[in-house]
Amino acid sequence: MKRKKILILFPLEHIAFSPTVLGIYDSLSDKADVTIYCPRPREFKVSEVTTRDIRYFSYNTKRTRKVLALPAYTLAKIKKTFGDNNALFTLGVYDFVRYLEYKKAIAEIKEGYDEVIAVDMLMLFAAQAYWKSVSFISLELNDGELRLLNSIKKDFINSVVVQSIERYNYLFPGKAHRTFLIQNAPVFTQLQAADKRNNALLYNGTATPWFGMYHCMNFIKAYPHFTLTFKGVVLGSENEKLEKDYNHLIRSGSIIFNREYTDSASMLEFMSEFEIGFCFYDLSFPKMNTFNYQTAPSGKMFAYFAAGVPVIGNNLPGLKVIEDFGAGILIDDFGPETIHKAITTIKSNYDFYRDNCLKAAEHYSFDRHVAPYAEFIINKNAD
């Protein structure tokens, strides 16, 4: 059987920070020639990935700026020039521009692939302009892109990768696609037991208000004998507030910002030194109070599990795994006293929660769940 040529279309520039897509690439590449095609990094300050076959396309920046600056009635006229204008009218201006860039980029490499996999809805929509059948990976349910639901050719989707049946039914009610449930989880390996730093708390991932960064910092204000480490990017827009309201805690070492990039091989070992991790979605922000964030199983949650770090999350369907496995505590508000009560509960029976983290990590191990999908893609329509 000849080796298949597989194309994975990734919609954004942060491919270096998409372990699910890179993991799927790796699972397919032993038996197929796989290429990822995605935008070249601009805003994300990260080098291009050189360890996989990744081809980058660049946005036409001047054209993008011109289109974004056009008045609404002119944009409407432009959209009418496309045969699929009913769908395009549902898109906001930014998503419409992204769609134009995707179509132009795909046109340059559309020949010679046996299988095409599109990541997220807008890229799927663009891919279906060139290929009759496309496989689909759903990572984010962007509200703007969800306007395309009635325009996607649902009967011509080969397979669907999604995080839960609930999310699948939201996207494809009444449809029976070949479906694979794959989480943004690490491959489970039994780490050597780390010496936990007493009262050391971890906030892993991008530090933003809508992911609860200030709720965590306000806890440290109330209980400064704990230390809180932020591991990852901190948005520059927050610097003024950090300087004004939390500088004394930063100077004292109660709050630590670790912005250094740590590769995935070393990340779990780093995380394992902490006692407890935070995983919050603050739904008081309208952009967070969506089906996507309410039901999204967080990648950082699975990383905490694999590192043996019990998790405190807020009470959302997507984080219910924490409660189901007894791997931490779900809370109903972000008050310092509520967080402290959850910490006290975990610390009073720490080995129980830590062991349950490892059980959850083994259950959701990426290799276990990606294997059936890779086998399906490789063997589909095989000679």
PDB file of N, CA, C and O in Angstrom, residues 210-212 215 277-284 288 293-294 301 311-323 329-334:
ATOM      1  N   TRP A 210      -9.979  37.212  31.969  1.00  0.00           N
ATOM      2  CA  TRP A 210     -11.080  36.284  31.706  1.00  0.00           C
ATOM      3  C   TRP A 210     -10.720  34.842  32.019  1.00  0.00           C
ATOM      4  O   TRP A 210     -11.583  33.987  32.091  1.00  0.00           O
ATOM      5  N   PHE A 211      -9.440  34.555  32.230  1.00  0.00           N
ATOM      6  CA  PHE A 211      -9.038  33.251  32.747  1.00  0.00           C
ATOM      7  C   PHE A 211      -8.748  33.315  34.246  1.00  0.00           C
ATOM      8  O   PHE A 211      -8.102  32.422  34.790  1.00  0.00           O
ATOM      9  N   GLY A 212      -9.219  34.370  34.885  1.00  0.00           N
ATOM     10  CA  GLY A 212      -9.214  34.418  36.342  1.00  0.00           C
ATOM     11  C   GLY A 212      -7.934  34.848  37.008  1.00  0.00           C
ATOM     12  O   GLY A 212      -7.760  34.609  38.207  1.00  0.00           O
ATOM     13  N   HIS A 215      -8.517  36.997  40.166  1.00  0.00           N
ATOM     14  CA  HIS A 215      -9.121  36.244  41.276  1.00  0.00           C
ATOM     15  C   HIS A 215      -8.031  35.483  42.032  1.00  0.00           C
ATOM     16  O   HIS A 215      -8.038  35.430  43.271  1.00  0.00           O
ATOM     17  N   GLY A 277      -3.039  23.560  41.294  1.00  0.00           N
ATOM     18  CA  GLY A 277      -3.123  24.425  40.125  1.00  0.00           C
ATOM     19  C   GLY A 277      -4.509  25.021  39.967  1.00  0.00           C
ATOM     20  O   GLY A 277      -5.516  24.428  40.384  1.00  0.00           O
ATOM     21  N   PHE A 278      -4.580  26.206  39.350  1.00  0.00           N
ATOM     22  CA  PHE A 278      -5.841  26.885  39.097  1.00  0.00           C
ATOM     23  C   PHE A 278      -6.241  26.732  37.626  1.00  0.00           C
ATOM     24  O   PHE A 278      -5.399  26.809  36.728  1.00  0.00           O
ATOM     25  N   CYS A 279      -7.542  26.560  37.394  1.00  0.00           N
ATOM     26  CA  CYS A 279      -8.087  26.461  36.040  1.00  0.00           C
ATOM     27  C   CYS A 279      -9.456  27.139  36.034  1.00  0.00           C
ATOM     28  O   CYS A 279     -10.462  26.519  36.392  1.00  0.00           O
ATOM     29  N   PHE A 280      -9.477  28.416  35.649  1.00  0.00           N
ATOM     30  CA  PHE A 280     -10.699  29.216  35.752  1.00  0.00           C
ATOM     31  C   PHE A 280     -11.123  29.771  34.396  1.00  0.00           C
ATOM     32  O   PHE A 280     -10.286  30.175  33.586  1.00  0.00           O
ATOM     33  N   TYR A 281     -12.435  29.794  34.184  1.00  0.00           N
ATOM     34  CA  TYR A 281     -13.055  30.548  33.092  1.00  0.00           C
ATOM     35  C   TYR A 281     -14.034  31.523  33.742  1.00  0.00           C
ATOM     36  O   TYR A 281     -15.020  31.095  34.348  1.00  0.00           O
ATOM     37  N   ASP A 282     -13.786  32.824  33.617  1.00  0.00           N
ATOM     38  CA  ASP A 282     -14.634  33.817  34.265  1.00  0.00           C
ATOM     39  C   ASP A 282     -15.765  34.218  33.316  1.00  0.00           C
ATOM     40  O   ASP A 282     -15.582  35.030  32.405  1.00  0.00           O
ATOM     41  N   LEU A 283     -16.947  33.668  33.549  1.00  0.00           N
ATOM     42  CA  LEU A 283     -18.077  33.897  32.653  1.00  0.00           C
ATOM     43  C   LEU A 283     -18.714  35.272  32.833  1.00  0.00           C
ATOM     44  O   LEU A 283     -19.652  35.614  32.109  1.00  0.00           O
ATOM     45  N   SER A 284     -18.209  36.094  33.758  1.00  0.00           N
ATOM     46  CA  SER A 284     -18.714  37.462  33.862  1.00  0.00           C
ATOM     47  C   SER A 284     -18.281  38.293  32.654  1.00  0.00           C
ATOM     48  O   SER A 284     -18.854  39.350  32.387  1.00  0.00           O
ATOM     49  N   MET A 288     -16.616  35.164  27.312  1.00  0.00           N
ATOM     50  CA  MET A 288     -16.373  33.864  27.928  1.00  0.00           C
ATOM     51  C   MET A 288     -17.666  33.111  28.208  1.00  0.00           C
ATOM     52  O   MET A 288     -17.660  31.883  28.330  1.00  0.00           O
ATOM     53  N   TYR A 293     -16.716  28.018  25.938  1.00  0.00           N
ATOM     54  CA  TYR A 293     -15.973  28.010  27.201  1.00  0.00           C
ATOM     55  C   TYR A 293     -16.715  27.273  28.306  1.00  0.00           C
ATOM     56  O   TYR A 293     -16.087  26.728  29.219  1.00  0.00           O
ATOM     57  N   GLN A 294     -18.020  27.246  28.254  1.00  0.00           N
ATOM     58  CA  GLN A 294     -18.761  26.498  29.266  1.00  0.00           C
ATOM     59  C   GLN A 294     -18.515  25.000  29.162  1.00  0.00           C
ATOM     60  O   GLN A 294     -18.543  24.284  30.166  1.00  0.00           O
ATOM     61  N   MET A 301      -5.945  21.759  32.311  1.00  0.00           N
ATOM     62  CA  MET A 301      -6.469  20.818  33.304  1.00  0.00           C
ATOM     63  C   MET A 301      -5.809  19.444  33.139  1.00  0.00           C
ATOM     64  O   MET A 301      -5.375  18.822  34.122  1.00  0.00           O
ATOM     65  N   VAL A 311      -6.370  20.124  41.072  1.00  0.00           N
ATOM     66  CA  VAL A 311      -6.843  21.322  40.385  1.00  0.00           C
ATOM     67  C   VAL A 311      -8.030  21.943  41.126  1.00  0.00           C
ATOM     68  O   VAL A 311      -8.940  21.238  41.570  1.00  0.00           O
ATOM     69  N   ILE A 312      -8.015  23.261  41.212  1.00  0.00           N
ATOM     70  CA  ILE A 312      -9.199  24.011  41.618  1.00  0.00           C
ATOM     71  C   ILE A 312      -9.736  24.706  40.370  1.00  0.00           C
ATOM     72  O   ILE A 312      -9.037  25.509  39.743  1.00  0.00           O
ATOM     73  N   GLY A 313     -10.964  24.376  39.986  1.00  0.00           N
ATOM     74  CA  GLY A 313     -11.605  24.985  38.834  1.00  0.00           C
ATOM     75  C   GLY A 313     -12.964  25.513  39.221  1.00  0.00           C
ATOM     76  O   GLY A 313     -13.466  25.222  40.314  1.00  0.00           O
ATOM     77  N   ASN A 314     -13.563  26.328  38.342  1.00  0.00           N
ATOM     78  CA  ASN A 314     -14.931  26.751  38.636  1.00  0.00           C
ATOM     79  C   ASN A 314     -15.922  25.767  38.039  1.00  0.00           C
ATOM     80  O   ASN A 314     -15.606  24.997  37.120  1.00  0.00           O
ATOM     81  N   ASN A 315     -17.116  25.781  38.568  1.00  0.00           N
ATOM     82  CA  ASN A 315     -18.091  24.716  38.333  1.00  0.00           C
ATOM     83  C   ASN A 315     -18.741  24.866  36.952  1.00  0.00           C
ATOM     84  O   ASN A 315     -19.782  25.497  36.808  1.00  0.00           O
ATOM     85  N   LEU A 316     -18.091  24.269  35.940  1.00  0.00           N
ATOM     86  CA  LEU A 316     -18.573  24.317  34.564  1.00  0.00           C
ATOM     87  C   LEU A 316     -18.601  22.901  33.995  1.00  0.00           C
ATOM     88  O   LEU A 316     -17.804  22.043  34.406  1.00  0.00           O
ATOM     89  N   PRO A 317     -19.476  22.653  33.025  1.00  0.00           N
ATOM     90  CA  PRO A 317     -19.540  21.303  32.443  1.00  0.00           C
ATOM     91  C   PRO A 317     -18.200  20.826  31.885  1.00  0.00           C
ATOM     92  O   PRO A 317     -17.844  19.655  32.034  1.00  0.00           O
ATOM     93  N   GLY A 318     -17.439  21.735  31.250  1.00  0.00           N
ATOM     94  CA  GLY A 318     -16.177  21.328  30.652  1.00  0.00           C
ATOM     95  C   GLY A 318     -15.111  20.942  31.657  1.00  0.00           C
ATOM     96  O   GLY A 318     -14.141  20.266  31.307  1.00  0.00           O
ATOM     97  N   LEU A 319     -15.268  21.364  32.905  1.00  0.00           N
ATOM     98  CA  LEU A 319     -14.291  21.048  33.946  1.00  0.00           C
ATOM     99  C   LEU A 319     -14.791  19.973  34.904  1.00  0.00           C
ATOM    100  O   LEU A 319     -14.135  19.673  35.902  1.00  0.00           O
ATOM    101  N   LYS A 320     -15.914  19.375  34.595  1.00  0.00           N
ATOM    102  CA  LYS A 320     -16.518  18.396  35.496  1.00  0.00           C
ATOM    103  C   LYS A 320     -15.640  17.156  35.683  1.00  0.00           C
ATOM    104  O   LYS A 320     -15.790  16.411  36.661  1.00  0.00           O
ATOM    105  N   VAL A 321     -14.714  16.936  34.750  1.00  0.00           N
ATOM    106  CA  VAL A 321     -13.767  15.817  34.879  1.00  0.00           C
ATOM    107  C   VAL A 321     -13.032  15.895  36.214  1.00  0.00           C
ATOM    108  O   VAL A 321     -12.728  14.866  36.827  1.00  0.00           O
ATOM    109  N   ILE A 322     -12.728  17.113  36.673  1.00  0.00           N
ATOM    110  CA  ILE A 322     -12.026  17.292  37.948  1.00  0.00           C
ATOM    111  C   ILE A 322     -12.805  16.619  39.066  1.00  0.00           C
ATOM    112  O   ILE A 322     -12.249  15.890  39.898  1.00  0.00           O
ATOM    113  N   GLU A 323     -14.107  16.852  39.085  1.00  0.00           N
ATOM    114  CA  GLU A 323     -14.975  16.287  40.121  1.00  0.00           C
ATOM    115  C   GLU A 323     -15.198  14.799  39.896  1.00  0.00           C
ATOM    116  O   GLU A 323     -15.185  14.005  40.846  1.00  0.00           O
ATOM    117  N   ILE A 329     -11.099  20.202  43.231  1.00  0.00           N
ATOM    118  CA  ILE A 329     -12.338  20.784  43.746  1.00  0.00           C
ATOM    119  C   ILE A 329     -12.895  21.790  42.732  1.00  0.00           C
ATOM    120  O   ILE A 329     -12.141  22.597  42.177  1.00  0.00           O
ATOM    121  N   LEU A 330     -14.199  21.744  42.514  1.00  0.00           N
ATOM    122  CA  LEU A 330     -14.885  22.763  41.726  1.00  0.00           C
ATOM    123  C   LEU A 330     -15.559  23.752  42.678  1.00  0.00           C
ATOM    124  O   LEU A 330     -16.176  23.339  43.660  1.00  0.00           O
ATOM    125  N   ILE A 331     -15.435  25.043  42.366  1.00  0.00           N
ATOM    126  CA  ILE A 331     -16.003  26.074  43.232  1.00  0.00           C
ATOM    127  C   ILE A 331     -17.030  26.900  42.463  1.00  0.00           C
ATOM    128  O   ILE A 331     -16.997  26.967  41.232  1.00  0.00           O
ATOM    129  N   ASP A 332     -17.946  27.510  43.203  1.00  0.00           N
ATOM    130  CA  ASP A 332     -19.039  28.262  42.591  1.00  0.00           C
ATOM    131  C   ASP A 332     -18.814  29.772  42.566  1.00  0.00           C
ATOM    132  O   ASP A 332     -19.595  30.507  41.969  1.00  0.00           O
ATOM    133  N   ASP A 333     -17.773  30.251  43.248  1.00  0.00           N
ATOM    134  CA  ASP A 333     -17.415  31.671  43.154  1.00  0.00           C
ATOM    135  C   ASP A 333     -15.912  31.776  43.349  1.00  0.00           C
ATOM    136  O   ASP A 333     -15.247  30.807  43.732  1.00  0.00           O
ATOM    137  N   PHE A 334     -15.372  32.969  43.069  1.00  0.00           N
ATOM    138  CA  PHE A 334     -13.918  33.150  43.078  1.00  0.00           C
ATOM    139  C   PHE A 334     -13.420  33.884  44.319  1.00  0.00           C
ATOM    140  O   PHE A 334     -12.293  34.374  44.335  1.00  0.00           O
TER     141      PHE A 334
END
